[in-house]
Coordinates of C-alpha atoms in Angstrom, one line a residue:
R7 CA -70.0 -46.5 120.9
M8 CA -68.0 -49.3 122.6
A9 CA -69.4 -48.3 126.0
T10 CA -73.0 -48.3 124.6
A11 CA -72.4 -51.8 123.1
F12 CA -71.1 -53.2 126.4
R13 CA -74.1 -51.8 128.3
T14 CA -76.6 -53.0 125.7
A15 CA -75.1 -56.5 125.9
G16 CA -75.4 -56.5 129.7
Y17 CA -71.7 -57.0 130.2
W18 CA -71.2 -54.1 132.5
R19 CA -74.7 -54.4 134.0
R20 CA -73.8 -57.8 135.4
L21 CA -70.6 -56.6 136.9
E22 CA -72.2 -53.5 138.4
T23 CA -74.6 -55.5 140.5
G24 CA -74.0 -55.1 144.2
L25 CA -72.0 -51.8 143.8
D26 CA -72.8 -48.2 144.3
I27 CA -71.3 -46.2 141.4
S28 CA -71.3 -42.4 141.3
D29 CA -69.7 -39.8 139.0
R30 CA -68.6 -36.4 140.4
T31 CA -66.5 -33.4 139.5
V32 CA -64.2 -32.1 142.2
S33 CA -61.9 -29.1 142.6
C34 CA -58.4 -29.2 144.0
A35 CA -55.9 -26.3 144.4
L36 CA -53.2 -28.4 142.7
S37 CA -55.1 -28.6 139.4
D38 CA -56.2 -25.5 137.5
A39 CA -59.3 -27.3 136.2
P40 CA -62.1 -29.5 137.8
V41 CA -61.3 -33.2 137.8
A42 CA -64.0 -35.8 137.0
L43 CA -64.0 -38.9 139.2
R44 CA -66.0 -42.1 139.2
I45 CA -66.3 -43.7 142.7
Y46 CA -67.1 -47.5 143.0
R47 CA -68.1 -48.9 146.4
P48 CA -69.6 -52.2 147.5
A49 CA -73.2 -51.6 148.3
N50 CA -74.7 -51.7 151.8
V51 CA -71.3 -51.5 153.6
D52 CA -71.1 -49.0 156.4
E53 CA -67.5 -49.4 157.5
A54 CA -64.6 -47.4 156.1
L55 CA -63.0 -49.5 153.3
P56 CA -59.6 -49.5 151.7
C57 CA -59.3 -47.6 148.5
V58 CA -57.3 -47.6 145.2
V59 CA -57.0 -44.4 143.2
F60 CA -56.8 -45.5 139.5
F61 CA -55.5 -43.9 136.3
H62 CA -56.6 -45.4 133.0
G63 CA -54.4 -46.0 129.9
G64 CA -54.7 -44.6 126.4
G65 CA -51.3 -43.1 125.5
F66 CA -52.2 -39.9 127.4
M67 CA -54.4 -39.1 124.3
I68 CA -57.5 -41.2 124.6
G69 CA -59.7 -42.7 127.3
D70 CA -62.3 -41.7 129.9
L71 CA -64.1 -43.1 132.8
D72 CA -65.6 -45.9 130.7
F73 CA -62.2 -46.9 129.3
E74 CA -61.3 -49.3 132.1
H75 CA -64.7 -49.5 133.8
A76 CA -64.6 -53.3 133.8
R77 CA -61.3 -53.4 135.6
C78 CA -62.6 -51.0 138.3
L79 CA -65.7 -53.2 138.7
K80 CA -63.7 -56.3 139.1
W81 CA -61.3 -54.8 141.6
C82 CA -64.2 -53.3 143.6
H83 CA -65.9 -56.7 143.8
G84 CA -62.8 -58.9 144.2
A85 CA -60.8 -56.8 146.7
R86 CA -63.9 -55.4 148.5
L87 CA -62.6 -51.8 148.3
V88 CA -63.5 -48.4 147.0
V89 CA -62.1 -47.5 143.6
V90 CA -61.6 -43.8 142.7
S91 CA -61.1 -43.6 138.9
C92 CA -59.7 -40.3 137.6
D93 CA -60.7 -38.8 134.2
Y94 CA -57.5 -36.7 133.7
R95 CA -57.1 -34.2 130.9
L96 CA -55.6 -35.5 127.7
S97 CA -52.8 -34.5 125.3
P98 CA -52.1 -33.0 122.9
E99 CA -54.6 -30.3 124.0
F100 CA -53.4 -30.7 127.6
P101 CA -49.7 -31.9 127.6
Y102 CA -47.6 -32.4 130.7
P103 CA -48.1 -31.4 133.5
A104 CA -51.9 -31.1 133.2
P105 CA -52.6 -34.9 133.3
L106 CA -50.2 -35.3 136.2
D107 CA -51.7 -32.4 138.1
D108 CA -55.2 -33.9 137.7
S109 CA -53.9 -37.3 138.8
Y110 CA -52.1 -36.0 141.9
A111 CA -55.1 -33.8 142.7
S112 CA -57.4 -36.9 142.7
L113 CA -55.1 -38.7 145.2
L114 CA -55.1 -35.7 147.5
W115 CA -58.9 -35.2 147.2
T116 CA -59.4 -38.8 148.1
V117 CA -57.4 -38.6 151.2
E118 CA -58.9 -35.2 152.2
N119 CA -62.4 -36.5 151.7
A120 CA -61.9 -40.1 152.9
E121 CA -64.5 -39.9 155.6
S122 CA -67.3 -38.6 153.3
I123 CA -66.7 -41.4 150.8
G124 CA -66.3 -44.2 153.3
V125 CA -62.6 -44.7 152.9
D126 CA -59.9 -45.6 155.4
R127 CA -57.3 -43.0 154.7
N128 CA -54.6 -45.3 156.1
R129 CA -55.3 -48.0 153.5
I130 CA -55.0 -46.3 150.1
A131 CA -53.2 -47.6 147.0
V132 CA -52.4 -45.8 143.8
A133 CA -52.6 -47.7 140.5
G134 CA -52.4 -47.1 136.8
A135 CA -52.3 -49.0 133.5
S136 CA -50.0 -48.1 130.6
C137 CA -49.7 -44.3 130.6
G138 CA -51.8 -44.4 133.7
G139 CA -48.9 -46.2 135.3
C140 CA -46.7 -43.3 134.4
L141 CA -49.2 -40.9 136.1
A142 CA -49.3 -43.2 139.1
A143 CA -45.5 -43.3 139.4
G144 CA -45.1 -39.6 138.7
A145 CA -47.8 -38.7 141.2
L146 CA -46.1 -40.7 143.9
L147 CA -42.7 -39.2 143.3
R148 CA -44.3 -35.8 143.7
N149 CA -46.2 -37.0 146.7
R150 CA -43.0 -38.2 148.3
D151 CA -41.2 -35.0 147.5
D152 CA -44.1 -32.8 148.8
G153 CA -44.3 -34.8 152.1
G154 CA -47.8 -35.9 151.1
P155 CA -50.1 -38.6 152.6
N156 CA -48.9 -42.2 153.2
V157 CA -49.7 -44.6 150.4
A158 CA -49.8 -48.4 151.0
L159 CA -49.1 -49.6 147.5
Q160 CA -48.3 -48.4 144.0
M161 CA -49.5 -50.8 141.3
L162 CA -48.0 -50.3 137.8
L163 CA -49.5 -52.4 135.0
Y164 CA -47.4 -52.5 131.8
P165 CA -46.4 -48.9 132.7
V166 CA -45.1 -46.2 130.4
L167 CA -42.0 -44.8 132.2
D168 CA -39.1 -43.9 129.9
D169 CA -39.3 -41.3 127.1
R170 CA -35.8 -42.2 125.9
L171 CA -37.1 -45.3 124.1
Q172 CA -33.7 -47.1 124.2
T173 CA -34.5 -50.4 125.9
R174 CA -34.2 -53.6 123.9
S175 CA -37.9 -54.4 124.0
M176 CA -38.7 -50.9 122.7
I177 CA -36.2 -51.0 119.9
E178 CA -37.3 -54.5 118.7
S179 CA -41.1 -53.9 119.0
V180 CA -41.8 -52.1 115.7
S181 CA -45.0 -54.1 114.9
T182 CA -46.1 -55.8 118.1
P183 CA -49.9 -56.2 118.8
G184 CA -51.6 -53.8 121.2
W185 CA -48.7 -51.3 121.3
D186 CA -45.5 -50.7 119.4
Q187 CA -42.4 -48.5 119.2
P188 CA -43.9 -46.0 116.7
S189 CA -46.9 -45.5 119.0
S190 CA -44.6 -44.7 121.9
V191 CA -42.7 -42.1 119.8
H192 CA -46.0 -40.4 118.9
M193 CA -47.3 -40.6 122.5
W194 CA -44.3 -39.0 124.0
R195 CA -44.2 -36.2 121.4
R196 CA -47.8 -35.3 122.2
Y197 CA -47.4 -35.6 126.0
L198 CA -44.2 -33.7 126.4
G199 CA -44.7 -31.3 123.5
E200 CA -42.5 -31.0 120.4
Q201 CA -40.4 -28.2 121.7
R202 CA -39.7 -29.4 125.3
Q203 CA -36.1 -29.4 126.3
E204 CA -36.5 -30.6 129.9
H205 CA -37.6 -34.1 130.7
P206 CA -38.5 -34.1 134.4
A207 CA -38.8 -37.3 136.4
Y208 CA -42.4 -36.5 137.3
A209 CA -43.2 -36.8 133.5
A210 CA -40.9 -39.8 132.8
P211 CA -40.3 -41.6 136.2
A212 CA -37.5 -43.8 134.7
R213 CA -35.4 -40.6 134.8
A214 CA -35.6 -40.2 138.6
N215 CA -32.2 -40.4 140.3
D216 CA -33.7 -41.3 143.7
L217 CA -36.5 -43.9 144.1
S218 CA -36.1 -44.3 147.9
G219 CA -39.0 -43.6 150.2
L220 CA -41.7 -44.8 147.7
P221 CA -44.5 -47.2 148.7
P222 CA -44.3 -50.9 148.3
T223 CA -44.8 -51.7 144.6
Y224 CA -46.5 -54.2 142.3
V225 CA -45.2 -54.1 138.7
M226 CA -46.8 -56.2 135.9
T227 CA -45.2 -56.5 132.4
A228 CA -46.0 -58.4 129.2
E229 CA -43.4 -60.3 127.2
M230 CA -44.3 -59.0 123.8
D231 CA -44.7 -55.4 124.9
P232 CA -42.3 -52.6 123.9
L233 CA -42.8 -51.3 127.5
R234 CA -41.6 -54.5 129.0
D235 CA -38.0 -53.6 129.8
E236 CA -38.7 -50.2 131.2
G237 CA -41.2 -51.7 133.6
I238 CA -38.7 -54.4 134.7
D239 CA -35.8 -51.8 134.9
Y240 CA -38.0 -49.6 137.1
A241 CA -38.9 -52.5 139.4
M242 CA -35.2 -53.3 139.7
S243 CA -34.3 -49.7 140.4
L244 CA -36.9 -49.6 143.1
M245 CA -35.5 -52.7 144.7
H246 CA -32.0 -51.2 144.6
A247 CA -33.4 -48.1 146.4
G248 CA -34.8 -50.3 149.2
V249 CA -38.4 -50.4 148.1
S250 CA -40.3 -53.7 148.5
V251 CA -41.3 -54.9 145.0
E252 CA -43.4 -57.7 143.5
L253 CA -42.7 -58.1 139.8
H254 CA -44.7 -60.3 137.4
N255 CA -43.8 -60.7 133.7
Y256 CA -46.4 -62.6 131.8
A257 CA -45.0 -64.9 129.1
G258 CA -46.6 -64.9 125.7
T259 CA -48.7 -61.8 126.3
Y260 CA -48.9 -58.4 124.7
H261 CA -49.8 -54.9 125.9
G262 CA -53.3 -54.7 127.4
F263 CA -53.7 -58.5 127.4
D264 CA -55.6 -58.6 130.7
A265 CA -58.6 -56.9 129.2
V266 CA -59.3 -60.0 127.2
D267 CA -61.8 -61.8 129.4
S268 CA -61.9 -65.0 127.3
A269 CA -58.2 -65.7 128.0
A270 CA -57.3 -67.7 131.0
I271 CA -54.0 -65.8 131.5
A272 CA -55.9 -62.5 131.5
R273 CA -58.3 -63.7 134.2
R274 CA -55.3 -64.9 136.2
A275 CA -53.6 -61.5 135.9
I276 CA -56.7 -59.8 137.2
D277 CA -57.0 -62.2 140.1
E278 CA -53.4 -61.6 141.0
Q279 CA -53.9 -57.8 140.9
I280 CA -56.8 -58.3 143.3
G281 CA -54.7 -60.5 145.5
A282 CA -51.9 -57.9 145.6
L283 CA -54.4 -55.1 146.6
R284 CA -56.0 -57.3 149.3
R285 CA -52.6 -58.1 150.8
A286 CA -51.3 -54.5 150.8
L287 CA -54.6 -53.1 152.1
R288 CA -55.6 -55.6 154.7
R289 CA -56.4 -54.4 158.2
D290 CA -53.6 -55.4 160.7

């Protein structure tokens, strides 16, 4: 219903102008089910463009290709790149590792099919918001361990990273707007399953013992977000492992704040995301 309302109001239609947008379903050996993708590309551009593979938020339980359609449109316009948005399977029907399998498969499919979708395989970023940040970080840990393709940037926006729920921001955020500690408890139970005894780093990247060899990273956190400290801690751990990191914590903001177009700080956050993508994916 929300998607229909946006289209009726012309909100998306205006942002879609000048872009070629296509939905497709692809198969990859790493996922035991087809993966739905939406590909955004500036229209009438013949050259191979940089690309960002993107995973939406939604607590692993909700969301689809429309969920962060506006963000993908803005990135495509602002950074003049291709966006490949992944509609991964959702918990609790499909707990870990199904969403991660779909996410990693979408990255590999993008690299393998770069020429056919007009992408420069040497200029690819991986990005995710909220639980999509967890999928991005987990996919890139797996990609590193598997000796997968080079990735120029990982972009983690107020990311979910730590199932232990012991950071100060998590403990204190029992009723914060946008997202709170009880929501995180519910999310992790559904994603990992009630009976799971193991908590692998691919599922909860904050548990990784070794973060070396990962791509340069952009991390964005929000002050009044229970996920704030795990994002900051992960950024610091990456730095200690020798990874180049850009960290932005937005004062006075809550989880998902950059979706509020009427707020100047939200527009600034989107602009800075676009700037980070442009810097990381520029042609040398």
